[in-house]
Amino acid sequence: MNEARTSTQARGDRSRARLLDAAVQAFSAKGFHGTSTRDIATAAGLSPAAVYVHHRSKEELLHAIAARGHEVILEAVTDAVRSGSTPAERVAGAVRTYVLFHARSHTTARVINYELAALTDEHLREIAALRRAIDTVMREVVEEGVRSGDFDTPDSAKAATALLSLGIDLARWYRDDGSWTPESLADFYADLALRVVGARP
């Protein structure tokens, strides 16, 4: 009995993952409003009814994608900041991590940054709180560098926002078949970040 229940749950988890992956691809290609639940189900190799087995609506799919994506970013950036021993290392590490996510997962990143207007007010507030948390991590490490004299920028909040905007915009234009790798962009942007905050030699 337990084996049957475990097998059913595993199949459900696989179907849910296929639906989320299909929704990311469809939302990125057609936009939220241009995508139907049939489009998502077909791309996932499932029946249209399968969407509603796992999610009550297309909007709930978008919310699940946005919530997971922002949680991954927040955790990764926070870990990067904690691993640095100096303000410069922490800012460079945070930006490198942030850019790597937006390049390697650019399809997901486009969806979670450019389709949020389709969320319900409740879901949008939840995602906005995660975005503020990411902003806070970046702003605090810039402020730390200013206090210690490692950075010279007149406005820590604006500098932090500029750094995050670099990654967000990258998701808009990055393509896997381009000549720039995620790693080369991450290194370039990390160096650029230190210039933005006025890191002292």
Short mmCIF file of C-alpha atoms in Angstrom, two decimals:
data_model
loop_
_atom_site.label_atom_id
_atom_site.label_comp_id
_atom_site.label_asym_id
_atom_site.label_seq_id
_atom_site.Cartn_x
_atom_site.Cartn_y
_atom_site.Cartn_z
CA MET A 1 0.00 0.00 0.00
CA ASN A 2 2.79 2.40 0.93
CA GLU A 3 4.69 1.49 -2.26
CA ALA A 4 1.62 2.25 -4.38
CA ARG A 5 1.12 5.58 -2.64
CA THR A 6 4.81 6.47 -3.10
CA SER A 7 4.66 5.54 -6.80
CA THR A 8 1.55 7.67 -7.31
CA GLN A 9 3.15 10.60 -5.53
CA ALA A 10 6.30 10.26 -7.64
CA ARG A 11 4.24 10.31 -10.84
CA GLY A 12 2.41 13.37 -9.57
CA ASP A 13 5.69 15.13 -8.78
CA ARG A 14 7.00 14.35 -12.27
CA SER A 15 3.82 15.64 -13.89
CA ARG A 16 3.95 18.80 -11.79
CA ALA A 17 7.58 19.40 -12.77
CA ARG A 18 6.76 18.86 -16.47
CA LEU A 19 3.91 21.35 -16.25
CA LEU A 20 6.12 23.98 -14.60
CA ASP A 21 8.85 23.50 -17.21
CA ALA A 22 6.31 23.69 -20.03
CA ALA A 23 4.73 26.81 -18.52
CA VAL A 24 8.12 28.54 -18.30
CA GLN A 25 8.79 27.86 -21.98
CA ALA A 26 5.29 28.91 -23.06
CA PHE A 27 5.16 32.08 -20.95
CA SER A 28 8.60 33.08 -22.21
CA ALA A 29 7.69 32.50 -25.87
CA LYS A 30 4.10 33.81 -25.92
CA GLY A 31 3.69 35.80 -22.74
CA PHE A 32 1.27 34.92 -19.95
CA HIS A 33 -1.83 36.23 -21.70
CA GLY A 34 -0.88 34.67 -25.03
CA THR A 35 -0.52 31.22 -23.47
CA SER A 36 -3.44 28.85 -22.89
CA THR A 37 -3.58 25.98 -20.44
CA ARG A 38 -3.89 23.72 -23.50
CA ASP A 39 -0.55 25.08 -24.77
CA ILE A 40 1.08 24.20 -21.46
CA ALA A 41 -0.48 20.75 -21.22
CA THR A 42 0.43 19.89 -24.81
CA ALA A 43 4.06 20.97 -24.29
CA ALA A 44 4.18 18.85 -21.13
CA GLY A 45 2.75 15.82 -22.96
CA LEU A 46 -0.32 15.79 -20.72
CA SER A 47 -4.04 16.32 -21.17
CA PRO A 48 -5.48 19.81 -20.53
CA ALA A 49 -7.31 18.42 -17.52
CA ALA A 50 -3.96 17.50 -15.95
CA VAL A 51 -3.19 21.17 -15.40
CA TYR A 52 -6.07 21.48 -12.98
CA VAL A 53 -5.10 18.33 -11.10
CA HIS A 54 -1.98 20.14 -9.88
CA HIS A 55 -2.86 23.85 -10.20
CA ARG A 56 -6.16 25.66 -9.89
CA SER A 57 -5.34 28.14 -12.65
CA LYS A 58 -2.76 29.35 -15.12
CA GLU A 59 -2.02 32.21 -12.73
CA GLU A 60 -1.20 29.73 -9.98
CA LEU A 61 1.38 28.15 -12.28
CA LEU A 62 2.97 31.56 -12.84
CA HIS A 63 3.00 32.20 -9.10
CA ALA A 64 4.70 28.85 -8.41
CA ILE A 65 7.38 29.64 -11.01
CA ALA A 66 7.93 33.17 -9.69
CA ALA A 67 8.04 32.13 -6.04
CA ARG A 68 10.52 29.32 -6.62
CA GLY A 69 12.73 31.44 -8.87
CA HIS A 70 12.95 34.31 -6.41
CA GLU A 71 13.55 31.96 -3.48
CA VAL A 72 16.47 30.36 -5.35
CA ILE A 73 17.95 33.78 -6.14
CA LEU A 74 17.57 35.03 -2.57
CA GLU A 75 19.24 31.94 -1.12
CA ALA A 76 22.08 31.99 -3.66
CA VAL A 77 22.84 35.70 -3.26
CA THR A 78 22.68 35.45 0.54
CA ASP A 79 25.10 32.51 0.51
CA ALA A 80 27.45 34.40 -1.81
CA VAL A 81 27.50 37.41 0.51
CA ARG A 82 28.20 35.22 3.54
CA SER A 83 31.11 33.49 1.82
CA GLY A 84 33.05 36.71 1.15
CA SER A 85 35.58 37.98 3.67
CA THR A 86 35.62 41.63 2.53
CA PRO A 87 32.92 44.00 1.23
CA ALA A 88 34.48 43.84 -2.25
CA GLU A 89 34.43 40.04 -2.24
CA ARG A 90 30.85 40.02 -0.99
CA VAL A 91 29.57 42.45 -3.64
CA ALA A 92 31.49 40.72 -6.43
CA GLY A 93 30.29 37.30 -5.26
CA ALA A 94 26.67 38.42 -5.00
CA VAL A 95 26.68 39.98 -8.46
CA ARG A 96 28.50 37.02 -10.00
CA THR A 97 25.91 34.64 -8.53
CA TYR A 98 23.01 36.86 -9.56
CA VAL A 99 24.26 37.17 -13.14
CA LEU A 100 24.96 33.44 -13.43
CA PHE A 101 21.36 32.68 -12.48
CA HIS A 102 19.94 35.19 -14.97
CA ALA A 103 22.14 33.86 -17.78
CA ARG A 104 21.95 30.13 -17.10
CA SER A 105 18.21 30.28 -16.32
CA HIS A 106 17.41 33.16 -18.66
CA THR A 107 14.07 31.70 -19.80
CA THR A 108 12.82 31.41 -16.24
CA ALA A 109 14.34 34.78 -15.37
CA ARG A 110 12.45 36.48 -18.20
CA VAL A 111 9.18 35.05 -16.95
CA ILE A 112 9.70 35.92 -13.29
CA ASN A 113 10.78 39.47 -14.10
CA TYR A 114 8.53 40.44 -16.99
CA GLU A 115 5.23 38.59 -16.44
CA LEU A 116 4.53 39.56 -12.83
CA ALA A 117 1.71 41.95 -13.74
CA ALA A 118 -0.45 38.88 -14.41
CA LEU A 119 -0.32 37.77 -10.76
CA THR A 120 -3.17 38.35 -8.34
CA ASP A 121 -2.67 41.12 -5.79
CA GLU A 122 -2.00 38.57 -3.05
CA HIS A 123 0.58 36.67 -5.06
CA LEU A 124 2.20 39.87 -6.31
CA ARG A 125 2.65 41.07 -2.72
CA GLU A 126 4.37 37.79 -1.87
CA ILE A 127 6.77 38.07 -4.81
CA ALA A 128 7.37 41.76 -4.10
CA ALA A 129 8.44 40.83 -0.56
CA LEU A 130 10.98 38.35 -1.96
CA ARG A 131 12.29 40.99 -4.37
CA ARG A 132 12.66 43.46 -1.50
CA ALA A 133 14.59 40.84 0.47
CA ILE A 134 17.01 40.37 -2.45
CA ASP A 135 17.37 44.15 -2.72
CA THR A 136 18.03 44.40 1.01
CA VAL A 137 20.84 41.84 0.85
CA MET A 138 22.56 43.78 -1.92
CA ARG A 139 21.97 47.20 -0.37
CA GLU A 140 23.28 46.16 3.03
CA VAL A 141 26.54 44.81 1.65
CA VAL A 142 27.06 48.03 -0.33
CA GLU A 143 26.31 50.09 2.78
CA GLU A 144 28.77 47.97 4.75
CA GLY A 145 31.48 48.78 2.24
CA VAL A 146 30.71 52.50 2.40
CA ARG A 147 30.88 52.48 6.22
CA SER A 148 34.20 50.64 6.20
CA GLY A 149 35.68 52.99 3.60
CA ASP A 150 36.06 50.21 1.02
CA PHE A 151 33.45 51.79 -1.27
CA ASP A 152 32.88 55.35 -2.38
CA THR A 153 29.36 55.84 -3.70
CA PRO A 154 27.04 58.75 -2.82
CA ASP A 155 23.90 56.58 -2.74
CA SER A 156 24.07 52.94 -1.61
CA ALA A 157 20.44 52.22 -2.44
CA LYS A 158 20.76 53.46 -6.01
CA ALA A 159 24.03 51.59 -6.48
CA ALA A 160 22.44 48.34 -5.25
CA THR A 161 19.43 48.84 -7.52
CA ALA A 162 21.75 49.44 -10.48
CA LEU A 163 23.61 46.19 -9.77
CA LEU A 164 20.38 44.18 -9.64
CA SER A 165 19.07 45.86 -12.78
CA LEU A 166 22.12 44.62 -14.70
CA GLY A 167 21.15 41.02 -14.07
CA ILE A 168 17.47 41.53 -14.77
CA ASP A 169 18.15 43.16 -18.13
CA LEU A 170 20.59 40.39 -19.05
CA ALA A 171 17.73 37.87 -18.89
CA ARG A 172 15.89 39.90 -21.53
CA TRP A 173 18.56 39.54 -24.22
CA TYR A 174 20.75 36.56 -23.28
CA ARG A 175 20.62 33.52 -25.57
CA ASP A 176 22.40 30.17 -25.27
CA ASP A 177 23.79 30.37 -28.79
CA GLY A 178 25.46 33.75 -28.23
CA SER A 179 29.21 34.28 -28.07
CA TRP A 180 29.26 35.25 -24.37
CA THR A 181 29.15 32.49 -21.77
CA PRO A 182 27.37 32.92 -18.43
CA GLU A 183 30.75 32.67 -16.69
CA SER A 184 32.39 35.39 -18.79
CA LEU A 185 29.42 37.70 -18.20
CA ALA A 186 29.43 36.94 -14.47
CA ASP A 187 33.10 37.88 -14.20
CA PHE A 188 32.63 41.03 -16.27
CA TYR A 189 29.62 42.17 -14.27
CA ALA A 190 31.35 41.42 -10.97
CA ASP A 191 34.19 43.72 -12.00
CA LEU A 192 31.68 46.31 -13.22
CA ALA A 193 29.87 46.11 -9.87
CA LEU A 194 33.04 47.10 -8.03
CA ARG A 195 33.35 50.12 -10.31
CA VAL A 196 29.72 51.08 -9.67
CA VAL A 197 30.18 51.08 -5.90
CA GLY A 198 33.50 52.92 -6.16
CA ALA A 199 35.60 50.12 -4.70
CA ARG A 200 38.99 51.41 -3.63
CA PRO A 201 42.12 49.64 -4.91
#
